[in-house]
């Protein structure tokens, strides 16, 4: 079993990230798992799965500690503070299911309202939360900004694409961490939500999507790129 | 006073058996509420437990369940059933006997609940399941006696706690229930008696004649043991000689991996093709059954095994027990030996085989301790509350319950006699709502309180999930291994997921003594083909780690004090002499620390002799201090006698590291982040019902659905630090794995007497630690530096770093 513990990067004051290009866009992979596009003042995060604990309880499972929404939003607020981003894209599966969006406690809903205020907020629909949300911001299945197209699940033939869905993780030495996967055609973001697991980059679903020279950028205090393990 | 019926007495006569004194006494005390019998194996212990039942059932007037027999092993339950049937049939007694374990087919289980036999043989987990059904009262109606076999083994683990809570429930259903415990030799019989009895009923302890003193020696072999490792492959020629000279030999190993390797190597040396089998918990059930049956028939000359055979199956032909690897504590050794030669009046025979040079010392110390009758033991401590939580959920499955009644019932279990009402309420709160500081689950809580005050499951379907996850045994995640066939090949056993993840097609590994080739993973099953020849990998299994007891360690230090080692075999005495020449030997009352470079990294070896768990904790605490002091530790490994730490910087002044006040002050925060606590948390959270290992929906491939328990642990620490599960984890970790008490004891004992030796290279005494498994990496600044470096290397080698970003 991996013992990858999620680093709470919420207190990060310095902007540590790894810079790279996708198409002509200069991007930064942040150690927190968020993607920063400085030229567009844009922050992109994927697979928040807010409301997971509530959904699990609703379906008869044991009651998980009900703090993941608060924790995920706290980290997001910190990243927004650090980057001063004015556009935010939530790349799908922002909520664990459609009901979860409506079931968020008031405090968390207020936090979201606060974060979305004075920002362009874009919700991309995912497979867990396909229905329209009753929240501020724009909702799209996919969106193109500059040279890049943002959608939830990668399309095999696409170019200059940013997507999520797979919760990728990669292994170096004996450490396994959520990781960004990038090659010449696409970028797949790691899952940002607190209660999310990961899929190894060696899984056929990912090796089929990423080209032979793909890199994995490990999250953590200092993001590092490695050749994507296959 | 129960009188033996004529049928039973005459059966004894025809067999030319006389009734043992303790069997007679047990008959006499059959109406007492609780009795504990301590007898060696082969002393007719089981018969002593059952005679009162046979006597009471002889007239055929009893309807339904009369006696419940509990054993820790499914195999034992099956074995006893076989053994009981013979006398019952020969005596023509109208008694129905059946067993019920995880292996029992569903159809038979259903029949047992509807129409129970007179005698039911089962395990603690199966009993817990039985009491979770709403019709439990009907199933157990008429129950008179419960016999707990191998109670000394059950008392050592949470299985025993779960069992006693289940018995407390049974006693509510059957107020006149009488309890009998059957135990091997223990250091504190009174403690076991209190554990067994319904608190505060009295429980008499009956000591049977222990028989002649066991004959234990260290194996004489011409080959020398290696420096490290637990395999003892060197001893195989000598072990083969012993097998040839005896009827049936049991060869015990401390781990499953060692058993596999040894068995493999033993067969390579088995020129006479003697029938030798292997038995351990990860082998396929049918295979295990076949081995057990062959043993009973006397068809096997030797069985290579682990603790899976530790408990008293009544095997008449076993006349030698070989213990491979140091026994870790004396009590366990004596209990294992009690199995050899079940002919009551001849001494049990055992051989100790040290697996490496250091173990020669351990075995020597153990031999001395056995000869002096000096058994080691730790006080039990109060009943764990995660098991309590599971029991509350089990109770809820059976139907609505009153909190007051349940509390009163639970404190009749000896281990929970000191449980306070607020503690119970906290557990109930956890089961109901999760017990979080943030009240979040009113709508979806697991337990609801009805207007009349009773508690019940909010959703009756939850009982299915609870039953699926019942039990306290913590197996690591395992995958089944099957031979590859077009449809479902033969199952061989299990390996751990972590090991499976390390395999690539073409790799070979050992299982059940044969070498198989890994072909791939299909639907969470490992597929293999038979392949011999290639040198196989060794599957690792994380099992319980026993630490060398304080008493044994003290004896070992005293042994090292002896200036000359004439008594010890040459290979060991020359190793110790070399250590003395190169560096020095550890002394009681002082702490020896060696500092040396190895593979261009500074190493520090601390010879604390505090036992594996405390040495592991010491490793964690010291590396934490080193991290704070900028000494860049990278990792450590611990054994029962030492901790070795390596890093980027040499330690020149160790004294500040051992400041007890500083160590104590930071204990909470240090404990908070370390892997030992997280592992403990995972186990407690699973038992208490927060983490479900099995769910009604099929396991999804890809594992995106699950996430590590570490995330739950970190979240609770951050947002709910006083949560019940963190309290339970802390209590448990401190007591067992962390063993901070032994570190305190060590530091108090050595005072300022720390001897730091700087050596130019690794020393003889430290070298074996390098070969140890279980190195713990430190994920601190040093690790990040190395990660950066290695990542850069990889990028360079692959040519990717020259790509335009």
CSV table of N, CA and C in Angstrom, one decimal, chain A residues 1-8 18-22 52-68 70-72 74-75 108 165-167 169 172-177 194-200 203 212-215 218 220-228, chain B residues 430 433-434 436-441 443-444 446 458-459 462 465 477 497-498 501 634 675 678-679 682 689-692 697 700-712 714-716 718-720 777 779-780 783-784 786-788 790-792 794-795 798-800 803-805:
chain,number,residue,atom,x,y,z
A,1,UNK,N,0.9,-1.2,0.0
A,1,UNK,CA,0.0,0.0,0.0
A,1,UNK,C,0.9,1.2,0.0
A,2,UNK,N,0.5,2.2,-0.8
A,2,UNK,CA,1.3,3.4,-0.8
A,2,UNK,C,1.0,4.2,0.5
A,3,UNK,N,2.0,4.8,1.0
A,3,UNK,CA,1.9,5.6,2.1
A,3,UNK,C,2.0,7.1,1.7
A,4,UNK,N,1.6,7.4,0.6
A,4,UNK,CA,1.7,8.8,0.1
A,4,UNK,C,0.8,9.6,0.9
A,5,UNK,N,1.3,10.5,1.7
A,5,UNK,CA,0.4,11.4,2.5
A,5,UNK,C,0.3,12.7,1.8
A,6,UNK,N,-0.8,13.2,1.7
A,6,UNK,CA,-1.0,14.4,0.9
A,6,UNK,C,-0.4,15.6,1.7
A,7,UNK,N,0.5,16.3,1.1
A,7,UNK,CA,1.1,17.4,1.8
A,7,UNK,C,0.2,18.6,1.7
A,8,UNK,N,-0.1,19.2,2.9
A,8,UNK,CA,-1.0,20.3,2.9
A,8,UNK,C,-0.2,21.5,2.6
A,18,UNK,N,7.1,24.0,-11.2
A,18,UNK,CA,7.9,23.6,-12.3
A,18,UNK,C,7.3,24.2,-13.5
A,19,UNK,N,8.2,24.9,-14.3
A,19,UNK,CA,7.7,25.6,-15.5
A,19,UNK,C,7.9,24.7,-16.7
A,20,UNK,N,6.9,24.7,-17.6
A,20,UNK,CA,7.1,23.9,-18.8
A,20,UNK,C,6.1,24.5,-19.9
A,21,UNK,N,6.2,24.0,-21.1
A,21,UNK,CA,5.4,24.5,-22.2
A,21,UNK,C,4.4,23.5,-22.6
A,22,UNK,N,3.2,23.8,-23.0
A,22,UNK,CA,2.3,23.0,-23.7
A,22,UNK,C,1.8,23.8,-24.9
A,52,UNK,N,-17.4,14.3,-0.7
A,52,UNK,CA,-17.3,12.9,-0.7
A,52,UNK,C,-17.8,12.2,0.6
A,53,UNK,N,-17.5,12.8,1.7
A,53,UNK,CA,-17.8,12.2,2.9
A,53,UNK,C,-19.4,12.2,3.1
A,54,UNK,N,-20.0,13.2,2.7
A,54,UNK,CA,-21.5,13.3,2.8
A,54,UNK,C,-22.1,12.2,1.9
A,55,UNK,N,-21.5,12.1,0.6
A,55,UNK,CA,-22.0,11.1,-0.3
A,55,UNK,C,-21.9,9.7,0.3
A,56,UNK,N,-20.7,9.4,0.9
A,56,UNK,CA,-20.5,8.1,1.4
A,56,UNK,C,-21.5,7.8,2.5
A,57,UNK,N,-21.8,8.7,3.4
A,57,UNK,CA,-22.7,8.5,4.5
A,57,UNK,C,-24.1,8.3,3.9
A,58,UNK,N,-24.4,9.1,2.9
A,58,UNK,CA,-25.7,9.0,2.3
A,58,UNK,C,-26.0,7.6,1.7
A,59,UNK,N,-24.9,7.0,1.2
A,59,UNK,CA,-25.1,5.7,0.6
A,59,UNK,C,-24.9,4.6,1.6
A,60,UNK,N,-24.9,4.9,2.9
A,60,UNK,CA,-24.8,3.8,3.9
A,60,UNK,C,-23.5,3.4,4.3
A,61,UNK,N,-22.4,4.1,3.9
A,61,UNK,CA,-21.1,3.8,4.3
A,61,UNK,C,-20.8,4.4,5.7
A,62,UNK,N,-19.6,4.1,6.2
A,62,UNK,CA,-19.2,4.7,7.5
A,62,UNK,C,-19.0,6.2,7.3
A,63,UNK,N,-19.2,6.9,8.4
A,63,UNK,CA,-19.1,8.4,8.3
A,63,UNK,C,-17.7,8.8,8.3
A,64,UNK,N,-17.1,9.3,7.2
A,64,UNK,CA,-15.8,9.8,7.1
A,64,UNK,C,-15.7,11.1,7.8
A,65,UNK,N,-14.5,11.5,8.3
A,65,UNK,CA,-14.4,12.8,8.9
A,65,UNK,C,-14.9,13.9,7.9
A,66,UNK,N,-15.8,14.7,8.3
A,66,UNK,CA,-16.5,15.6,7.4
A,66,UNK,C,-15.7,16.9,7.1
A,67,UNK,N,-14.4,16.8,6.9
A,67,UNK,CA,-13.6,18.0,6.8
A,67,UNK,C,-13.0,18.2,5.4
A,68,UNK,N,-13.2,17.3,4.5
A,68,UNK,CA,-12.5,17.3,3.3
A,68,UNK,C,-12.8,18.5,2.4
A,70,UNK,N,-13.8,21.5,3.5
A,70,UNK,CA,-13.2,22.6,4.1
A,70,UNK,C,-11.7,22.6,3.8
A,71,UNK,N,-11.1,21.4,3.9
A,71,UNK,CA,-9.6,21.4,3.6
A,71,UNK,C,-9.3,21.7,2.2
A,72,UNK,N,-10.0,21.1,1.3
A,72,UNK,CA,-9.7,21.3,-0.2
A,72,UNK,C,-9.9,22.8,-0.5
A,74,UNK,N,-9.6,25.3,1.6
A,74,UNK,CA,-8.6,26.1,2.2
A,74,UNK,C,-7.3,26.1,1.4
A,75,UNK,N,-7.0,24.9,0.8
A,75,UNK,CA,-5.8,24.8,0.0
A,75,UNK,C,-6.0,25.6,-1.3
A,108,UNK,N,-19.4,26.0,3.8
A,108,UNK,CA,-18.6,25.7,2.6
A,108,UNK,C,-19.2,26.4,1.4
A,165,UNK,N,-9.5,13.7,-14.6
A,165,UNK,CA,-10.3,12.5,-14.5
A,165,UNK,C,-9.5,11.3,-14.0
A,166,UNK,N,-8.2,11.1,-14.4
A,166,UNK,CA,-7.6,9.9,-14.1
A,166,UNK,C,-6.8,9.9,-12.7
A,167,UNK,N,-6.8,11.0,-12.0
A,167,UNK,CA,-6.0,11.1,-10.7
A,167,UNK,C,-4.6,10.5,-10.9
A,169,UNK,N,-0.8,9.3,-10.6
A,169,UNK,CA,0.3,9.4,-9.6
A,169,UNK,C,1.5,8.6,-10.2
A,172,UNK,N,8.7,7.4,-7.6
A,172,UNK,CA,10.2,7.7,-7.7
A,172,UNK,C,10.8,7.2,-6.4
A,173,UNK,N,11.9,6.4,-6.5
A,173,UNK,CA,12.4,5.8,-5.3
A,173,UNK,C,11.3,5.0,-4.6
A,174,UNK,N,11.1,5.2,-3.4
A,174,UNK,CA,10.0,4.5,-2.8
A,174,UNK,C,8.8,5.4,-2.5
A,175,UNK,N,8.8,6.6,-3.2
A,175,UNK,CA,7.8,7.6,-2.9
A,175,UNK,C,6.8,7.6,-4.1
A,176,UNK,N,5.5,7.6,-3.7
A,176,UNK,CA,4.5,7.7,-4.8
A,176,UNK,C,3.7,9.0,-4.5
A,177,UNK,N,3.6,9.8,-5.5
A,177,UNK,CA,2.9,11.1,-5.4
A,177,UNK,C,2.0,11.4,-6.5
A,194,UNK,N,-9.0,16.5,-1.3
A,194,UNK,CA,-8.3,15.8,-0.2
A,194,UNK,C,-8.6,14.3,-0.1
A,195,UNK,N,-9.8,13.9,-0.3
A,195,UNK,CA,-10.2,12.5,-0.2
A,195,UNK,C,-10.1,11.9,-1.6
A,196,UNK,N,-9.0,12.0,-2.3
A,196,UNK,CA,-9.0,11.3,-3.6
A,196,UNK,C,-7.8,10.4,-3.6
A,197,UNK,N,-8.0,9.2,-4.3
A,197,UNK,CA,-6.9,8.3,-4.5
A,197,UNK,C,-6.2,8.6,-5.8
A,198,UNK,N,-5.4,7.7,-6.2
A,198,UNK,CA,-4.6,7.9,-7.5
A,198,UNK,C,-4.5,6.6,-8.3
A,199,UNK,N,-4.3,6.8,-9.6
A,199,UNK,CA,-4.0,5.8,-10.5
A,199,UNK,C,-2.6,5.8,-11.0
A,200,UNK,N,-1.9,4.7,-10.9
A,200,UNK,CA,-0.5,4.7,-11.3
A,200,UNK,C,-0.3,5.0,-12.8
A,203,UNK,N,-0.5,2.4,-15.5
A,203,UNK,CA,-1.8,1.8,-15.9
A,203,UNK,C,-2.0,2.0,-17.4
A,212,UNK,N,5.6,8.5,-25.9
A,212,UNK,CA,6.8,7.8,-25.3
A,212,UNK,C,7.7,8.8,-24.5
A,213,UNK,N,7.7,10.1,-24.8
A,213,UNK,CA,8.6,11.0,-24.1
A,213,UNK,C,7.9,11.8,-23.0
A,214,UNK,N,6.8,11.2,-22.6
A,214,UNK,CA,6.0,12.0,-21.6
A,214,UNK,C,6.8,12.1,-20.3
A,215,UNK,N,6.5,13.2,-19.5
A,215,UNK,CA,7.1,13.3,-18.2
A,215,UNK,C,6.0,13.4,-17.2
A,218,UNK,N,6.1,15.4,-10.3
A,218,UNK,CA,5.6,15.0,-9.0
A,218,UNK,C,5.2,16.2,-8.2
A,220,UNK,N,4.5,18.0,-4.4
A,220,UNK,CA,5.3,18.0,-3.2
A,220,UNK,C,5.9,19.3,-2.9
A,221,UNK,N,6.7,19.4,-1.9
A,221,UNK,CA,7.3,20.7,-1.5
A,221,UNK,C,8.1,21.3,-2.7
A,222,UNK,N,8.8,20.5,-3.5
A,222,UNK,CA,9.5,20.9,-4.7
A,222,UNK,C,9.1,20.1,-5.8
A,223,UNK,N,8.2,20.5,-6.7
A,223,UNK,CA,7.8,19.6,-7.8
A,223,UNK,C,9.0,19.3,-8.7
A,224,UNK,N,9.1,18.0,-9.0
A,224,UNK,CA,10.2,17.5,-9.8
A,224,UNK,C,9.6,16.7,-11.0
A,225,UNK,N,10.2,16.9,-12.2
A,225,UNK,CA,9.8,16.1,-13.3
A,225,UNK,C,10.7,14.9,-13.5
A,226,UNK,N,10.1,13.8,-13.9
A,226,UNK,CA,10.8,12.6,-14.2
A,226,UNK,C,10.2,12.0,-15.5
A,227,UNK,N,11.0,11.1,-16.2
A,227,UNK,CA,10.3,10.4,-17.3
A,227,UNK,C,9.1,9.7,-16.8
A,228,UNK,N,8.0,9.7,-17.4
A,228,UNK,CA,6.8,9.1,-16.9
A,228,UNK,C,7.0,7.6,-16.8
B,430,UNK,N,-19.5,7.5,18.5
B,430,UNK,CA,-18.7,7.2,17.2
B,430,UNK,C,-19.5,6.3,16.3
B,433,UNK,N,-22.7,8.5,14.9
B,433,UNK,CA,-22.5,9.6,14.0
B,433,UNK,C,-21.1,9.8,13.5
B,434,UNK,N,-20.2,9.0,13.9
B,434,UNK,CA,-18.8,9.3,13.6
B,434,UNK,C,-18.1,10.0,14.7
B,436,UNK,N,-17.7,13.2,15.4
B,436,UNK,CA,-16.8,14.3,15.0
B,436,UNK,C,-17.2,15.6,15.8
B,437,UNK,N,-16.2,16.4,15.9
B,437,UNK,CA,-16.4,17.7,16.6
B,437,UNK,C,-17.4,18.5,15.7
B,438,UNK,N,-17.3,18.3,14.4
B,438,UNK,CA,-18.3,19.0,13.5
B,438,UNK,C,-19.5,18.1,13.4
B,439,UNK,N,-20.6,18.5,13.8
B,439,UNK,CA,-21.9,17.7,13.7
B,439,UNK,C,-22.3,17.7,12.3
B,440,UNK,N,-22.1,16.7,11.6
B,440,UNK,CA,-22.4,16.8,10.1
B,440,UNK,C,-23.4,15.7,9.6
B,441,UNK,N,-23.7,14.7,10.4
B,441,UNK,CA,-24.3,13.6,9.8
B,441,UNK,C,-25.7,13.3,10.4
B,443,UNK,N,-28.6,13.5,9.3
B,443,UNK,CA,-29.5,12.9,8.4
B,443,UNK,C,-29.1,11.4,8.1
B,444,UNK,N,-27.8,11.2,8.1
B,444,UNK,CA,-27.3,9.9,7.6
B,444,UNK,C,-26.6,9.1,8.6
B,446,UNK,N,-25.4,6.4,11.4
B,446,UNK,CA,-25.5,5.0,11.3
B,446,UNK,C,-26.4,4.4,12.3
B,458,UNK,N,-30.0,2.9,11.5
B,458,UNK,CA,-30.9,3.7,10.7
B,458,UNK,C,-31.4,3.0,9.5
B,459,UNK,N,-30.4,2.3,8.8
B,459,UNK,CA,-30.7,1.6,7.6
B,459,UNK,C,-30.4,0.1,7.8
B,462,UNK,N,-27.4,-1.8,6.4
B,462,UNK,CA,-26.1,-1.6,6.9
B,462,UNK,C,-25.5,-2.9,7.6
B,465,UNK,N,-23.1,-4.8,5.4
B,465,UNK,CA,-21.7,-4.2,5.4
B,465,UNK,C,-21.0,-4.5,6.7
B,477,UNK,N,-3.2,-6.2,2.7
B,477,UNK,CA,-3.9,-6.5,1.4
B,477,UNK,C,-3.2,-7.6,0.7
B,497,UNK,N,-0.2,-7.4,-1.9
B,497,UNK,CA,-0.4,-6.5,-3.0
B,497,UNK,C,0.9,-5.8,-3.3
B,498,UNK,N,1.6,-5.4,-2.2
B,498,UNK,CA,2.9,-4.6,-2.5
B,498,UNK,C,3.9,-5.5,-3.2
B,501,UNK,N,2.8,-5.9,-6.8
B,501,UNK,CA,3.1,-4.7,-7.6
B,501,UNK,C,4.5,-4.6,-8.1
B,634,UNK,N,18.7,10.1,6.4
B,634,UNK,CA,18.0,9.6,5.3
B,634,UNK,C,17.2,8.4,5.6
B,675,UNK,N,5.2,6.8,10.8
B,675,UNK,CA,4.5,5.7,10.1
B,675,UNK,C,3.9,4.7,11.0
B,678,UNK,N,0.5,5.8,11.9
B,678,UNK,CA,-0.4,5.7,10.8
B,678,UNK,C,-0.8,4.2,10.6
B,679,UNK,N,0.1,3.3,10.8
B,679,UNK,CA,-0.2,1.9,10.7
B,679,UNK,C,-1.2,1.5,11.8
B,682,UNK,N,-4.6,2.8,11.0
B,682,UNK,CA,-5.3,2.1,9.9
B,682,UNK,C,-6.0,0.8,10.5
B,689,UNK,N,-14.7,0.3,12.4
B,689,UNK,CA,-15.7,0.4,11.4
B,689,UNK,C,-15.6,1.7,10.6
B,690,UNK,N,-14.6,2.5,10.7
B,690,UNK,CA,-14.5,3.7,9.9
B,690,UNK,C,-14.0,3.4,8.5
B,691,UNK,N,-13.1,2.4,8.3
B,691,UNK,CA,-12.6,2.0,7.0
B,691,UNK,C,-13.2,0.6,6.8
B,692,UNK,N,-13.8,0.5,5.6
B,692,UNK,CA,-14.4,-0.8,5.3
B,692,UNK,C,-13.5,-1.5,4.3
B,697,UNK,N,-20.4,-3.6,-3.2
B,697,UNK,CA,-20.1,-3.5,-4.7
B,697,UNK,C,-18.7,-4.1,-4.9
B,700,UNK,N,-13.4,-2.1,-7.6
B,700,UNK,CA,-13.1,-1.4,-8.9
B,700,UNK,C,-11.7,-1.6,-9.2
B,701,UNK,N,-11.4,-1.8,-10.5
B,701,UNK,CA,-10.0,-1.9,-11.0
B,701,UNK,C,-9.5,-0.4,-11.0
B,702,UNK,N,-8.3,-0.2,-11.0
B,702,UNK,CA,-7.7,1.1,-11.1
B,702,UNK,C,-7.6,1.8,-9.7
B,703,UNK,N,-8.4,1.4,-8.8
B,703,UNK,CA,-8.3,1.9,-7.4
B,703,UNK,C,-8.4,3.4,-7.3
B,704,UNK,N,-9.1,4.0,-8.2
B,704,UNK,CA,-9.3,5.5,-8.0
B,704,UNK,C,-10.2,5.7,-6.8
B,705,UNK,N,-11.1,4.6,-6.6
B,705,UNK,CA,-12.1,4.8,-5.6
B,705,UNK,C,-11.6,4.9,-4.2
B,706,UNK,N,-10.5,4.2,-3.9
B,706,UNK,CA,-10.1,4.2,-2.5
B,706,UNK,C,-8.9,5.1,-2.3
B,707,UNK,N,-8.8,5.6,-1.1
B,707,UNK,CA,-7.6,6.4,-0.9
B,707,UNK,C,-7.0,6.0,0.5
B,708,UNK,N,-5.8,6.3,0.6
B,708,UNK,CA,-5.0,5.8,1.8
B,708,UNK,C,-5.6,6.3,3.1
B,709,UNK,N,-5.5,5.4,4.1
B,709,UNK,CA,-6.0,5.8,5.4
B,709,UNK,C,-5.2,6.9,6.0
B,710,UNK,N,-4.0,7.1,5.5
B,710,UNK,CA,-3.1,8.2,5.9
B,710,UNK,C,-3.8,9.6,5.8
B,711,UNK,N,-4.6,9.7,4.7
B,711,UNK,CA,-5.3,11.0,4.5
B,711,UNK,C,-6.3,11.2,5.6
B,712,UNK,N,-7.0,10.1,5.9
B,712,UNK,CA,-8.0,10.3,7.0
B,712,UNK,C,-7.3,10.6,8.3
B,714,UNK,N,-4.4,12.2,8.7
B,714,UNK,CA,-3.9,13.6,8.6
B,714,UNK,C,-5.1,14.6,8.8
B,715,UNK,N,-6.2,14.2,8.2
B,715,UNK,CA,-7.4,15.1,8.3
B,715,UNK,C,-7.8,15.2,9.7
B,716,UNK,N,-7.9,14.1,10.4
B,716,UNK,CA,-8.4,14.1,11.8
B,716,UNK,C,-7.4,14.9,12.7
B,718,UNK,N,-5.6,17.3,11.9
B,718,UNK,CA,-5.7,18.7,11.6
B,718,UNK,C,-7.0,19.3,12.1
B,719,UNK,N,-8.1,18.7,11.9
B,719,UNK,CA,-9.4,19.3,12.2
B,719,UNK,C,-10.1,18.8,13.5
B,720,UNK,N,-9.7,17.6,14.0
B,720,UNK,CA,-10.4,17.0,15.1
B,720,UNK,C,-9.4,16.2,15.9
B,777,UNK,N,12.6,4.9,5.4
B,777,UNK,CA,13.1,6.1,4.8
B,777,UNK,C,12.6,7.3,5.5
B,779,UNK,N,11.5,11.0,5.2
B,779,UNK,CA,11.1,11.9,4.1
B,779,UNK,C,11.3,13.4,4.6
B,780,UNK,N,12.5,13.8,4.7
B,780,UNK,CA,12.8,15.1,5.2
B,780,UNK,C,13.6,15.9,4.1
B,783,UNK,N,15.9,13.8,2.0
B,783,UNK,CA,15.2,13.0,0.9
B,783,UNK,C,14.8,13.9,-0.2
B,784,UNK,N,14.4,15.1,0.0
B,784,UNK,CA,14.0,16.0,-1.0
B,784,UNK,C,15.2,16.3,-1.9
B,786,UNK,N,17.8,14.4,-2.3
B,786,UNK,CA,18.2,13.3,-3.2
B,786,UNK,C,17.1,13.0,-4.3
B,787,UNK,N,15.9,13.3,-4.0
B,787,UNK,CA,14.9,13.2,-5.0
B,787,UNK,C,15.2,14.1,-6.2
B,788,UNK,N,15.5,15.3,-5.9
B,788,UNK,CA,15.9,16.3,-6.9
B,788,UNK,C,17.0,15.8,-7.7
B,790,UNK,N,18.1,12.7,-8.1
B,790,UNK,CA,17.8,11.5,-8.9
B,790,UNK,C,16.9,11.8,-10.0
B,791,UNK,N,16.0,12.8,-9.8
B,791,UNK,CA,15.1,13.2,-10.9
B,791,UNK,C,16.0,13.8,-12.0
B,792,UNK,N,16.9,14.6,-11.6
B,792,UNK,CA,17.8,15.3,-12.6
B,792,UNK,C,18.6,14.2,-13.4
B,794,UNK,N,17.8,11.1,-13.9
B,794,UNK,CA,16.9,10.4,-14.8
B,794,UNK,C,16.7,11.2,-16.1
B,795,UNK,N,16.4,12.4,-15.9
B,795,UNK,CA,16.1,13.3,-17.0
B,795,UNK,C,17.3,13.4,-18.0
B,798,UNK,N,17.8,10.0,-19.9
B,798,UNK,CA,16.8,9.7,-20.9
B,798,UNK,C,16.8,10.7,-22.0
B,799,UNK,N,17.7,11.8,-21.9
B,799,UNK,CA,17.7,12.7,-23.0
B,799,UNK,C,16.6,13.8,-22.9
B,800,UNK,N,15.7,13.6,-21.9
B,800,UNK,CA,14.6,14.5,-21.9
B,800,UNK,C,14.9,15.9,-21.4
B,803,UNK,N,15.4,18.6,-24.0
B,803,UNK,CA,14.3,19.0,-24.8
B,803,UNK,C,14.0,20.5,-24.4
B,804,UNK,N,13.6,21.3,-25.4
B,804,UNK,CA,13.2,22.6,-25.1
B,804,UNK,C,11.9,22.5,-24.3
B,805,UNK,N,11.9,23.2,-23.1
B,805,UNK,CA,10.7,23.1,-22.3
B,805,UNK,C,9.5,23.8,-23.0
